[in-house]
mmCIF file of C-alpha atoms and ligand atoms in Angstrom:
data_model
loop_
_atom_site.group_PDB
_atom_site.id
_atom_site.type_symbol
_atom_site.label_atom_id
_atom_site.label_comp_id
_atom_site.label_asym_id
_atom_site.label_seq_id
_atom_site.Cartn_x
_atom_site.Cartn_y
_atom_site.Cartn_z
ATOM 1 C CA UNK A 1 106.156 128.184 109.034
ATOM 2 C CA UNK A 2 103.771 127.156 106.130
ATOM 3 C CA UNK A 3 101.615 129.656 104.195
ATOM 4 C CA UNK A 4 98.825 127.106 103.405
ATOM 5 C CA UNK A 5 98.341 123.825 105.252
ATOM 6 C CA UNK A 6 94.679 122.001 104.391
ATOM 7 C CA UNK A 7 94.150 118.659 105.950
ATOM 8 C CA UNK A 8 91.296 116.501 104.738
ATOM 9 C CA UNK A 9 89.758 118.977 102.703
ATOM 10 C CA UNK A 10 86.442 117.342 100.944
ATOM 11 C CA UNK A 11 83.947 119.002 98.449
ATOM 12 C CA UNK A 12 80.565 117.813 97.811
ATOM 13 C CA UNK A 13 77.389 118.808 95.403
ATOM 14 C CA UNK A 14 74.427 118.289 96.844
ATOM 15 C CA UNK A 15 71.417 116.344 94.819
ATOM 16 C CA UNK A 16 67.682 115.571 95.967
ATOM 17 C CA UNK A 17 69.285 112.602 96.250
ATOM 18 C CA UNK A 18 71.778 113.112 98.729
ATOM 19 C CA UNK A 19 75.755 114.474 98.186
ATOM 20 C CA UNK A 20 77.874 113.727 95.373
ATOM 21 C CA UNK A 21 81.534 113.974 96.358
ATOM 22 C CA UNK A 22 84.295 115.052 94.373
ATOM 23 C CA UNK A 23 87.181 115.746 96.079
ATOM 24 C CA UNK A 24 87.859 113.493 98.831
ATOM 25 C CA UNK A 25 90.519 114.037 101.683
ATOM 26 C CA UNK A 26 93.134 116.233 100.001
ATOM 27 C CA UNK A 27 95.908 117.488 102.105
ATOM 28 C CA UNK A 28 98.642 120.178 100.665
ATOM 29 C CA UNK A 29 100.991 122.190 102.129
ATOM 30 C CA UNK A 30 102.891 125.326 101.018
ATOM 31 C CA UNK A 31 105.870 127.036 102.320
ATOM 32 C CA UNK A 32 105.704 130.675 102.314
ATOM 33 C CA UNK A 33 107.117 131.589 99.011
ATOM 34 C CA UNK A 34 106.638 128.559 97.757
ATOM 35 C CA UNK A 35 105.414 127.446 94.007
ATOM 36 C CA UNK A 36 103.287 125.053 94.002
ATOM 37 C CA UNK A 37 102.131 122.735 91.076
ATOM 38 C CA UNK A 38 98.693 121.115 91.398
ATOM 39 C CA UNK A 39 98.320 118.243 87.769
ATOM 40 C CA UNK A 40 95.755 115.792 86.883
ATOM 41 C CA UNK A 41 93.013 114.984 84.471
ATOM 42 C CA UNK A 42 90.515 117.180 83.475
ATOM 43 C CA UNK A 43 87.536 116.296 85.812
ATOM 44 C CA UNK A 44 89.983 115.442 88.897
ATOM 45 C CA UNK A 45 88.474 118.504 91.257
ATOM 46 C CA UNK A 46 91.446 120.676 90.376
ATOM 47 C CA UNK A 47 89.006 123.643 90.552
ATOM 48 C CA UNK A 48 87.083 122.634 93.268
ATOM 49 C CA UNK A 49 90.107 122.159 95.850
ATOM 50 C CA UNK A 50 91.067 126.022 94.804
ATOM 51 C CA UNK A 51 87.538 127.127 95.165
ATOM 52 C CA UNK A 52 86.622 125.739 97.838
ATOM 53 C CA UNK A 53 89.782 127.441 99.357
ATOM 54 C CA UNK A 54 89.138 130.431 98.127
ATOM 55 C CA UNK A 55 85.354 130.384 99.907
ATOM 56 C CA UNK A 56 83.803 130.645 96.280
ATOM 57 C CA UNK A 57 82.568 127.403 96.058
ATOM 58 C CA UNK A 58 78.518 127.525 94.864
ATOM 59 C CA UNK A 59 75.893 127.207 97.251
ATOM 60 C CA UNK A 60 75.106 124.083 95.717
ATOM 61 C CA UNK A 61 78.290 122.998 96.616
ATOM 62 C CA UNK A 62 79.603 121.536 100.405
ATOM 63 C CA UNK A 63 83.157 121.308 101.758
ATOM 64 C CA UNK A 64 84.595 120.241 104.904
ATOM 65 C CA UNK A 65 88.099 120.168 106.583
ATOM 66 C CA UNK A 66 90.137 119.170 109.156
ATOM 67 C CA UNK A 67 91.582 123.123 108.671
ATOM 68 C CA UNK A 68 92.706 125.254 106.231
ATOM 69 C CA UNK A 69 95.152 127.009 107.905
ATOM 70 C CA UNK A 70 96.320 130.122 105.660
ATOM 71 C CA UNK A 71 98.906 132.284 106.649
ATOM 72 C CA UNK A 72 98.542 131.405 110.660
ATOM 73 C CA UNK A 73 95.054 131.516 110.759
ATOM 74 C CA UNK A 74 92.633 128.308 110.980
ATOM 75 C CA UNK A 75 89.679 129.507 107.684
ATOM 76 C CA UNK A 76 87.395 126.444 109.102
ATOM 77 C CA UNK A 77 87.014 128.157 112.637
ATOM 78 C CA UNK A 78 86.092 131.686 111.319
ATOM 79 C CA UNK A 79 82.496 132.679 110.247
ATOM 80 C CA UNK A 80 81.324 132.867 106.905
ATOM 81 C CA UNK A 81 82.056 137.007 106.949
ATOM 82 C CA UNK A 82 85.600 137.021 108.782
ATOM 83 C CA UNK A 83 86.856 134.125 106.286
ATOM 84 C CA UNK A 84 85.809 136.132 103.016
ATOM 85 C CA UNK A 85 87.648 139.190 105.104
ATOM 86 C CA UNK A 86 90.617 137.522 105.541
ATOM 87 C CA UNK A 87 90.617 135.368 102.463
ATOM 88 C CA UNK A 88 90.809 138.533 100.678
ATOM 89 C CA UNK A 89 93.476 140.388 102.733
ATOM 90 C CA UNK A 90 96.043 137.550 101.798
ATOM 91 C CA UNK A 91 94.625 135.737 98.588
ATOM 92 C CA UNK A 92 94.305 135.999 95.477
ATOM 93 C CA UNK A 93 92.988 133.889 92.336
ATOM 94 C CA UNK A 94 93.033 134.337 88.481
ATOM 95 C CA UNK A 95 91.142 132.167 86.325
ATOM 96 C CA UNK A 96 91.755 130.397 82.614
ATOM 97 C CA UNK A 97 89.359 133.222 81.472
ATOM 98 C CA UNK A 98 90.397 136.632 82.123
ATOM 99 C CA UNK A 99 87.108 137.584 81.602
ATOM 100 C CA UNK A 100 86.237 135.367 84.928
ATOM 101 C CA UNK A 101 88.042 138.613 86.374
ATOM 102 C CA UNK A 102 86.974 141.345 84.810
ATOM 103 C CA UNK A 103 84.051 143.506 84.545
ATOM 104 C CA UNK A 104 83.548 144.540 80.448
ATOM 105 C CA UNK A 105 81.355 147.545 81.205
ATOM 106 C CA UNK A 106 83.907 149.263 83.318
ATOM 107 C CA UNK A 107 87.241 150.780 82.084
ATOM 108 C CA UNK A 108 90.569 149.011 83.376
ATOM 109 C CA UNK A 109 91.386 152.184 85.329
ATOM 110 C CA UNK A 110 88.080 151.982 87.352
ATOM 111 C CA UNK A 111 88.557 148.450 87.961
ATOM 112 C CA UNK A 112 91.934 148.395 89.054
ATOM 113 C CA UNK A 113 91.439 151.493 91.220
ATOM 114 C CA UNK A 114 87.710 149.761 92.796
ATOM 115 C CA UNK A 115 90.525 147.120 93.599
ATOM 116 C CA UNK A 116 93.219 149.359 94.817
ATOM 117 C CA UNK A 117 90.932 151.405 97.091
ATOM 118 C CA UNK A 118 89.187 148.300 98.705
ATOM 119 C CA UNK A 119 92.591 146.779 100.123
ATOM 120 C CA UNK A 120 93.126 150.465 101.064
ATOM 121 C CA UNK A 121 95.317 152.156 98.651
ATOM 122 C CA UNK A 122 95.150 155.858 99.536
ATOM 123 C CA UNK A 123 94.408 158.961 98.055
ATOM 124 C CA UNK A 124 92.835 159.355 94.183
ATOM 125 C CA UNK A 125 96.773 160.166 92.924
ATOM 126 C CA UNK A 126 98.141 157.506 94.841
ATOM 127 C CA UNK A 127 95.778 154.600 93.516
ATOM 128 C CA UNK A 128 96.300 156.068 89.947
ATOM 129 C CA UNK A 129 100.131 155.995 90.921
ATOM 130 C CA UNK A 130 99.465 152.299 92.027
ATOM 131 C CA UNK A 131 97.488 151.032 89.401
ATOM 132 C CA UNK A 132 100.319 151.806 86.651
ATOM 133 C CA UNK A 133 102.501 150.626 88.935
ATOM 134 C CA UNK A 134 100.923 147.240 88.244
ATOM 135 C CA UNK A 135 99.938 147.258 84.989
ATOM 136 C CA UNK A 136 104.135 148.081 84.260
ATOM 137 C CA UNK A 137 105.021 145.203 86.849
ATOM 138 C CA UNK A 138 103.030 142.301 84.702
ATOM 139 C CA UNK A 139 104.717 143.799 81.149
ATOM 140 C CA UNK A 140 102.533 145.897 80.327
ATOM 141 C CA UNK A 141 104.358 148.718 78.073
ATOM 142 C CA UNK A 142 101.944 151.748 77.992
ATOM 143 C CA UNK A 143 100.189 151.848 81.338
ATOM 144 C CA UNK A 144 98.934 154.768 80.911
ATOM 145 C CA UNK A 145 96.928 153.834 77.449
ATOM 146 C CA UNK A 146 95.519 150.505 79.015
ATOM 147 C CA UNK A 147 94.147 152.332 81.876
ATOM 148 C CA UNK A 148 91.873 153.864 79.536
ATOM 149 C CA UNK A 149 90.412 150.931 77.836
ATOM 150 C CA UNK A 150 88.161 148.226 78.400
ATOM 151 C CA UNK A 151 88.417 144.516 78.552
ATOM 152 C CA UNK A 152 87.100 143.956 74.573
ATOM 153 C CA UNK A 153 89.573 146.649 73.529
ATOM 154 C CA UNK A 154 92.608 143.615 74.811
ATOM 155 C CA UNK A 155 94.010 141.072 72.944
ATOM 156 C CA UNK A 156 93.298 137.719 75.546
ATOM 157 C CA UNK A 157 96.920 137.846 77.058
ATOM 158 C CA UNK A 158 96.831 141.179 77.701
ATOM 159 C CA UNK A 159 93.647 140.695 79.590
ATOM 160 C CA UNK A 160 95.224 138.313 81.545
ATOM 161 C CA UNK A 161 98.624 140.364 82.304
ATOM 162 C CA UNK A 162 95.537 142.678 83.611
ATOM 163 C CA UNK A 163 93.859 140.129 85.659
ATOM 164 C CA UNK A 164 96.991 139.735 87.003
ATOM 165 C CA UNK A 165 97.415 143.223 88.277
ATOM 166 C CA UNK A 166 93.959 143.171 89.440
ATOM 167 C CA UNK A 167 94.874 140.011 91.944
ATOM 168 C CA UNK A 168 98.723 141.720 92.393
ATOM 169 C CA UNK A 169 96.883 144.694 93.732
ATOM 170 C CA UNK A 170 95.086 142.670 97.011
ATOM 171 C CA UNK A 171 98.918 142.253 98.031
ATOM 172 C CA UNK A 172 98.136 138.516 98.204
ATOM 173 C CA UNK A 173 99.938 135.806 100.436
ATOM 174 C CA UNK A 174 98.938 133.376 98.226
ATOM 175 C CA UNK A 175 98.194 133.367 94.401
ATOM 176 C CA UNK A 176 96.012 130.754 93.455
ATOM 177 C CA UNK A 177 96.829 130.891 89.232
ATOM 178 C CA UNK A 178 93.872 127.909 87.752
ATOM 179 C CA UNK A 179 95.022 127.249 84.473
ATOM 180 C CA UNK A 180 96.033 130.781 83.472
ATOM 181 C CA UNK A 181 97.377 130.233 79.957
ATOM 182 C CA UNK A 182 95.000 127.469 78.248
ATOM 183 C CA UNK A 183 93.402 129.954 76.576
ATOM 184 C CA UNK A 184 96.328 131.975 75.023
ATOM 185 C CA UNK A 185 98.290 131.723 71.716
ATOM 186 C CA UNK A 186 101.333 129.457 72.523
ATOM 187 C CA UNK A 187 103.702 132.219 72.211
ATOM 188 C CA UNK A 188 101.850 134.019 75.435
ATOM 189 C CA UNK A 189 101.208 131.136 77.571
ATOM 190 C CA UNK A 190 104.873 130.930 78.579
ATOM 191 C CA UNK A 191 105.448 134.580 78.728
ATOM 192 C CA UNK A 192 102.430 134.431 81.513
ATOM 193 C CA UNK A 193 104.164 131.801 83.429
ATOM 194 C CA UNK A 194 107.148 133.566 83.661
ATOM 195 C CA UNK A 195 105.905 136.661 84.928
ATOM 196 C CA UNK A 196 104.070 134.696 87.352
ATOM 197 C CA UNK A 197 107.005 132.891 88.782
ATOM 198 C CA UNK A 198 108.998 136.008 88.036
ATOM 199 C CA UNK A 199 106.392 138.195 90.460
ATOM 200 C CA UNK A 200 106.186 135.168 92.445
ATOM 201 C CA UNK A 201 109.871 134.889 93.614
ATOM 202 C CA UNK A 202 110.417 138.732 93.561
ATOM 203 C CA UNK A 203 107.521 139.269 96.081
ATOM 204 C CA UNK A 204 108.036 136.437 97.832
ATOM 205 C CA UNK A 205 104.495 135.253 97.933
ATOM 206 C CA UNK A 206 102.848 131.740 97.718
ATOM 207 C CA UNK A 207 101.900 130.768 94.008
ATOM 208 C CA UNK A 208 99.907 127.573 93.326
ATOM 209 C CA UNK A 209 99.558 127.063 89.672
ATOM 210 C CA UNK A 210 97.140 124.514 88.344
ATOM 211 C CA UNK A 211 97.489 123.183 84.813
ATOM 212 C CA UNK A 212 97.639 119.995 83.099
ATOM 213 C CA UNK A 213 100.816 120.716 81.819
ATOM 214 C CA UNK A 214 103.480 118.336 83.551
ATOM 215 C CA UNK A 215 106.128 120.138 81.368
ATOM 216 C CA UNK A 216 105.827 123.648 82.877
ATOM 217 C CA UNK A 217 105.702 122.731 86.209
ATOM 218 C CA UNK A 218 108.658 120.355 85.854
ATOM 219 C CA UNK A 219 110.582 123.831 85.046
ATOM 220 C CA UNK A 220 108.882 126.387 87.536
ATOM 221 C CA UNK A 221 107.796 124.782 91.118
ATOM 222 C CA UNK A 222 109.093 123.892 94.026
ATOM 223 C CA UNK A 223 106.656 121.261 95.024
ATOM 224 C CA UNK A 224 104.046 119.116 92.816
ATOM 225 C CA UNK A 225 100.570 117.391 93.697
ATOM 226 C CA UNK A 226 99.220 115.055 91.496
ATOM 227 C CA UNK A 227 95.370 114.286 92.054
ATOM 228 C CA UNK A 228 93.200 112.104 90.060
ATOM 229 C CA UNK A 229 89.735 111.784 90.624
ATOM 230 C CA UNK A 230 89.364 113.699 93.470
ATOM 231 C CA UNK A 231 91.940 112.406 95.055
ATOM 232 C CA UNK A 232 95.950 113.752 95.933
ATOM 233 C CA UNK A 233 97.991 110.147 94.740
ATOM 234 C CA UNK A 234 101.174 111.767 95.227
ATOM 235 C CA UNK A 235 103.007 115.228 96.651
ATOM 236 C CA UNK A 236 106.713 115.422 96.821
ATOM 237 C CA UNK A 237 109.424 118.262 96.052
ATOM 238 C CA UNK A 238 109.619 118.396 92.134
ATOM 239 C CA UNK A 239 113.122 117.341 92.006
ATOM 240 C CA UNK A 240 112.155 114.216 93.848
ATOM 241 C CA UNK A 241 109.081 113.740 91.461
ATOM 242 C CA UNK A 242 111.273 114.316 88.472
ATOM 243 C CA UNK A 243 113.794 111.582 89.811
ATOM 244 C CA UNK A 244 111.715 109.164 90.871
ATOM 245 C CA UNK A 245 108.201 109.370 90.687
ATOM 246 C CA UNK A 246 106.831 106.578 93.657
ATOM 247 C CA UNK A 247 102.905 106.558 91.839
ATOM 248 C CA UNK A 248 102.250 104.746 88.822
ATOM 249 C CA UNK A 249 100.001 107.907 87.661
ATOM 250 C CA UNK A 250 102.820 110.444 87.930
ATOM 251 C CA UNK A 251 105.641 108.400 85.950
ATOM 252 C CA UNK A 252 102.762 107.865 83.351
ATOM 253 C CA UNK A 253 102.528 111.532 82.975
ATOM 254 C CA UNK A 254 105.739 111.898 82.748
ATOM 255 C CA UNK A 255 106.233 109.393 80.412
ATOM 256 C CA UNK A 256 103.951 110.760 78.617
ATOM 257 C CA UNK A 257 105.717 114.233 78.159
ATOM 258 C CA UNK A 258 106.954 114.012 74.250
ATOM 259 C CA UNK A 259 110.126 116.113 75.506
ATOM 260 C CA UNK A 260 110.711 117.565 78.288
ATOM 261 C CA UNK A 261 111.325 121.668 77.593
ATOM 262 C CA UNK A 262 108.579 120.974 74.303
ATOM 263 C CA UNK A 263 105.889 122.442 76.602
ATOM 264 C CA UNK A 264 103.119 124.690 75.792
ATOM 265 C CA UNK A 265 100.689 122.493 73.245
ATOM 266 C CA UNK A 266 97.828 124.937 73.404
ATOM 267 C CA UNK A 267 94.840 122.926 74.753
ATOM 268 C CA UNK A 268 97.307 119.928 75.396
ATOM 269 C CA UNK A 269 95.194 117.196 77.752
ATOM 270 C CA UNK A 270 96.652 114.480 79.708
ATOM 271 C CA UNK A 271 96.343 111.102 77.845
ATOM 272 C CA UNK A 272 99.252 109.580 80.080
ATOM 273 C CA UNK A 273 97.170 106.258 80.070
ATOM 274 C CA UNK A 274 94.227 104.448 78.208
ATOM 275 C CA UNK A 275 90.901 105.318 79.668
ATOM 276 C CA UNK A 276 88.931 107.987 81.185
ATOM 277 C CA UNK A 277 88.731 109.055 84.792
ATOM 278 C CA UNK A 278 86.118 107.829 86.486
ATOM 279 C CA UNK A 279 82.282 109.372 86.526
ATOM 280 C CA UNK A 280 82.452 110.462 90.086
ATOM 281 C CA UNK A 281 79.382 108.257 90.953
ATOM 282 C CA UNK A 282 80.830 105.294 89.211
ATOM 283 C CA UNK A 283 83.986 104.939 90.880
ATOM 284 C CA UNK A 284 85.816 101.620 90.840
ATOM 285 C CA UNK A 285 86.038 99.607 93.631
ATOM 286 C CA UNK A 286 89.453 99.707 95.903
ATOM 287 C CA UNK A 287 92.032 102.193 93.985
ATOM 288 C CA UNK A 288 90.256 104.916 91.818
ATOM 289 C CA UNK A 289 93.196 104.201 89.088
ATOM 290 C CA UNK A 290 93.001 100.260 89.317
ATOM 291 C CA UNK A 291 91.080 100.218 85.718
ATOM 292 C CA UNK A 292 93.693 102.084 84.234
ATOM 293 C CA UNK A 293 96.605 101.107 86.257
ATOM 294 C CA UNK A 294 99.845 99.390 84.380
ATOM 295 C CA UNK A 295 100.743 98.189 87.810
ATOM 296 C CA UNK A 296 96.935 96.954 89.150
ATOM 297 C CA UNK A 297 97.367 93.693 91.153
ATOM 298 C CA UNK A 298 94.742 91.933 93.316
ATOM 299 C CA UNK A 299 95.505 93.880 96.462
ATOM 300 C CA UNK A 300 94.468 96.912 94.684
ATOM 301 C CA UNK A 301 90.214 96.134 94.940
ATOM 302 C CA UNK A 302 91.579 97.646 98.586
ATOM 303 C CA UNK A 303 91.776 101.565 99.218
ATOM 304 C CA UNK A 304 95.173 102.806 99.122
ATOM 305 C CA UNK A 305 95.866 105.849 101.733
ATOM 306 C CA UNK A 306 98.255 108.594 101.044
ATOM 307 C CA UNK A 307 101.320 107.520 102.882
ATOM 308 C CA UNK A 308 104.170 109.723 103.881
ATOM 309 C CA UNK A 309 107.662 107.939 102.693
ATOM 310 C CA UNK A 310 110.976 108.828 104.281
ATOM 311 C CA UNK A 311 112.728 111.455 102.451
ATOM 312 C CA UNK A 312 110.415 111.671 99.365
ATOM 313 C CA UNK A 313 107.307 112.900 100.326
ATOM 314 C CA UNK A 314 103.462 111.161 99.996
ATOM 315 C CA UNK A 315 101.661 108.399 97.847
ATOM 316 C CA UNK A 316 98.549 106.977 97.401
ATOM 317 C CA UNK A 317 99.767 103.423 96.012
ATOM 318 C CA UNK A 318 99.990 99.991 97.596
ATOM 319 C CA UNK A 319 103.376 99.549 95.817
ATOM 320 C CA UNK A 320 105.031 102.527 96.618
ATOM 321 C CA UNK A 321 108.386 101.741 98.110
ATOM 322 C CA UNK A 322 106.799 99.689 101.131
ATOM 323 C CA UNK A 323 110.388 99.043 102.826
ATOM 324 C CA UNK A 324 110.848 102.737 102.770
ATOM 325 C CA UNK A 325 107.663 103.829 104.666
ATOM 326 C CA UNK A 326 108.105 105.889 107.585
ATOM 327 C CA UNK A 327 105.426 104.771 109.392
ATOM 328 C CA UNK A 328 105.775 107.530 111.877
ATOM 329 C CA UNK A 329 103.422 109.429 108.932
ATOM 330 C CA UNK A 330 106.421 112.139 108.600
ATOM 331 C CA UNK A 331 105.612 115.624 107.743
ATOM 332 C CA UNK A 332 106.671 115.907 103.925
HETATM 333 N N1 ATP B 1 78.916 122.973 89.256
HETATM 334 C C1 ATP B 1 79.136 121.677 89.377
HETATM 335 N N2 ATP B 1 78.156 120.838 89.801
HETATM 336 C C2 ATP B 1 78.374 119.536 89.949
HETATM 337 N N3 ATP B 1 79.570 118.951 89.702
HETATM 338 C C3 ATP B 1 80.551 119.712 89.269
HETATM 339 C C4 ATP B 1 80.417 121.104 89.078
HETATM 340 N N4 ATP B 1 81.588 121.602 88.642
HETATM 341 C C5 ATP B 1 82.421 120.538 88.564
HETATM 342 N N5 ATP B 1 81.801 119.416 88.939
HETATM 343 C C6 ATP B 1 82.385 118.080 88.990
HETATM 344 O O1 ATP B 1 83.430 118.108 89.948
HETATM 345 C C7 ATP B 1 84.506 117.296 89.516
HETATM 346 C C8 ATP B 1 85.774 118.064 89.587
HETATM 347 O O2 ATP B 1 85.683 119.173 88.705
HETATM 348 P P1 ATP B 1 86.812 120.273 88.590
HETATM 349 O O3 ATP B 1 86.251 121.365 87.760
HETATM 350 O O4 ATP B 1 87.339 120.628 89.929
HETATM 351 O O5 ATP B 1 87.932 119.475 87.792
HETATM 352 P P2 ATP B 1 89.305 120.043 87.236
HETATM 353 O O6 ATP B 1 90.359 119.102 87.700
HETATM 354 O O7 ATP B 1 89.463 121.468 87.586
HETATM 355 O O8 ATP B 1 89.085 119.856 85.683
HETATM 356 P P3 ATP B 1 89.636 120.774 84.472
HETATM 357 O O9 ATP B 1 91.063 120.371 84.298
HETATM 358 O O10 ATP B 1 88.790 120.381 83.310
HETATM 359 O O11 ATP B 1 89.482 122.214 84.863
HETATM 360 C C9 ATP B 1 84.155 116.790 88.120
HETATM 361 O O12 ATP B 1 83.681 115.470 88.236
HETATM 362 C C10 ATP B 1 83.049 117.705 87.679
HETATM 363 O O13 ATP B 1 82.149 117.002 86.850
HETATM 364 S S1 SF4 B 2 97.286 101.000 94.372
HETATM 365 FE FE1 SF4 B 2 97.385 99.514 92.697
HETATM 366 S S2 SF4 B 2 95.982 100.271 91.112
HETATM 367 FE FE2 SF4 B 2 96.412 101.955 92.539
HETATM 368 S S3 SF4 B 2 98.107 103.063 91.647
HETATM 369 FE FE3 SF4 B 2 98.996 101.578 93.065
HETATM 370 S S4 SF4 B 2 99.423 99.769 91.805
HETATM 371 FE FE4 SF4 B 2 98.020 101.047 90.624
HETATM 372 MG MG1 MG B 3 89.580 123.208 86.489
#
């Protein structure tokens, strides 16, 4: 049984001039328990695939799907009301800015217990009980001093071990993390990560993180997805992707990894290859990496299509192990 399943998932922005897409067909799955990695570019609709998830996307904004099947239940078939509902009954999402999170006029006790209460926590004593509860799960040492204060009062990582608790306390399914530590001192970042995977594999819940940090997620996930412009170009089990990357993208991040284990370069980008992604209304013809691709050959001016290869998993390249194909399109 899978704990997230979206199939064809697109996002548009609409313009007087018609829509603008920017992330086109993606398909993921997650087992339930499952870590996730989602990598790429900055500009590669990261966000947007987690948003539009989520049902926060901006009215400006358009998605479709197939489905988005989360935890057994189909989100595309549900009305606007019953899909926020049940969204928020089983996930979760915590943003690069803690602040994106929190409230600065309210204390953290009021905002954790608002939190508590709404996902039906008890009593006054009980949510109180709760809410330290959570603060001491994510590390933080003197619960009962934090609850007191408010968000400007926190050093950044401690607002984010907060944020944490805040999306902890919905009980989620599914934690969707968007890059949680690129705006923490080095020394936090990985503290963060661990006490997501940590809470992660203790609670047994879903965690998708997003970063652009090939490094971390080579150490902490079960699966990776690699999208570039919009696009998923490859989405394997990690220890397959580590072993033998199948899309030319991938094994230039990885190449591009100084070391793997020297992780955490505050800020660190992707530069795996010369060039810039693609303005979304000035994509190349055929595939969206053929300008910057090492391996481009002629039949690349045609679209590649994610293809499902026996025993590895999926990728988006002309070149990618053709004998091996399973032409059946194999679940991954
Ligand atoms: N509010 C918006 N209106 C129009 N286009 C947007 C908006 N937000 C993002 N985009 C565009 O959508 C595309 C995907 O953006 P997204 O934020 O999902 O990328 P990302 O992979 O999360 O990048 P980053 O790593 O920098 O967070 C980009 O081309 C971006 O310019
Ligand atoms: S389809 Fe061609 S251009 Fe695209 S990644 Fe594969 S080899 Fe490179
Ligand atoms: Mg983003």
């Amino acid at each position: 049984m899978h704990l997230l399943r979206v199939e064809n998932l697109s996002v548009s922005y609409l313009t007087e001039s018609g829509e603008v897409p920017i992330v086109d067909r993606m398909s993921i799955k997650m087992g339930m328990g499952e870590i996730l990695g989602v990598v790429g570019e900055s500009g590669s609709g990261k966000s947007m695939m987690a948003l539009a998830i989520m049902g926060l996307l901006s009215p400006k904004m358009r998605m479709r799907a197939d489905y988005i099947n989360l935890d057994g239940e189909d989100l595309m078939k549900m009305s606007v009301e019953d899909r926020a509902a049940y969204v928020a009954s089983k996930a979760a999402i915590i943003f690069q800015e803690p602040q994106a999170s929190l409230n600065p006029c309210f204390s953290i006790a009021s905002q954790l217990d608002e939190t508590i209460a709404f996902h039906g926590g008890g009593g006054r004593a009980d949510r109180k009980t709760k809410a330290l509860e959570l603060l001491d799960d994510v590390g933080i040492n003197r619960p009962d001093l934090v609850l007191k204060m408010y968000p400007h009062q926190l050093s950044g990582g401690m607002n984010q071990r907060v944020a944490i608790a805040m999306a902890l306390a919905c009980e989620p399914r599914l934690l969707i993390a968007d890059e949680p530590t690129t705006a923490l001192d080095v020394t936090i970042q990985s503290q963060i990560i661990e006490l997501l995977v940590k809470l992660s594999r203790a609670q047994q819940s879903g965690l998708m993180l997003i970063t652009h940090d090939f490094a971390l997620l080579s150490e902490n996930t079960d699966r990776i997805g690699v999208v570039y412009s919009g696009q998923l170009m490859e989405h394997a089990a990690t220890e397959n992707i580590l072993s033998s990357p199948h899309h030319p993208y991938t094994k230039a991040l990885l190449d591009s990894i100084p070391q793997l284990g020297d992780r955490h370069v505050k800020g660190s980008r992707l530069f795996a290859l010369d060039g810039n992604i693609p303005a979304i209304d000035q994509l190349p013809v055929g595939c969206r990496l053929g300008p910057r691709c090492p391996k481009a050959e002629r039949q690349c001016v045609n679209t590649p299509e994610l293809r499902s290869i026996e025993n590895y998993g999926k990728v988006r390249c002309h070149l990618a192990s053709v004998s091996s194909v399973n032409k059946a399109e194999a679940d991954s």
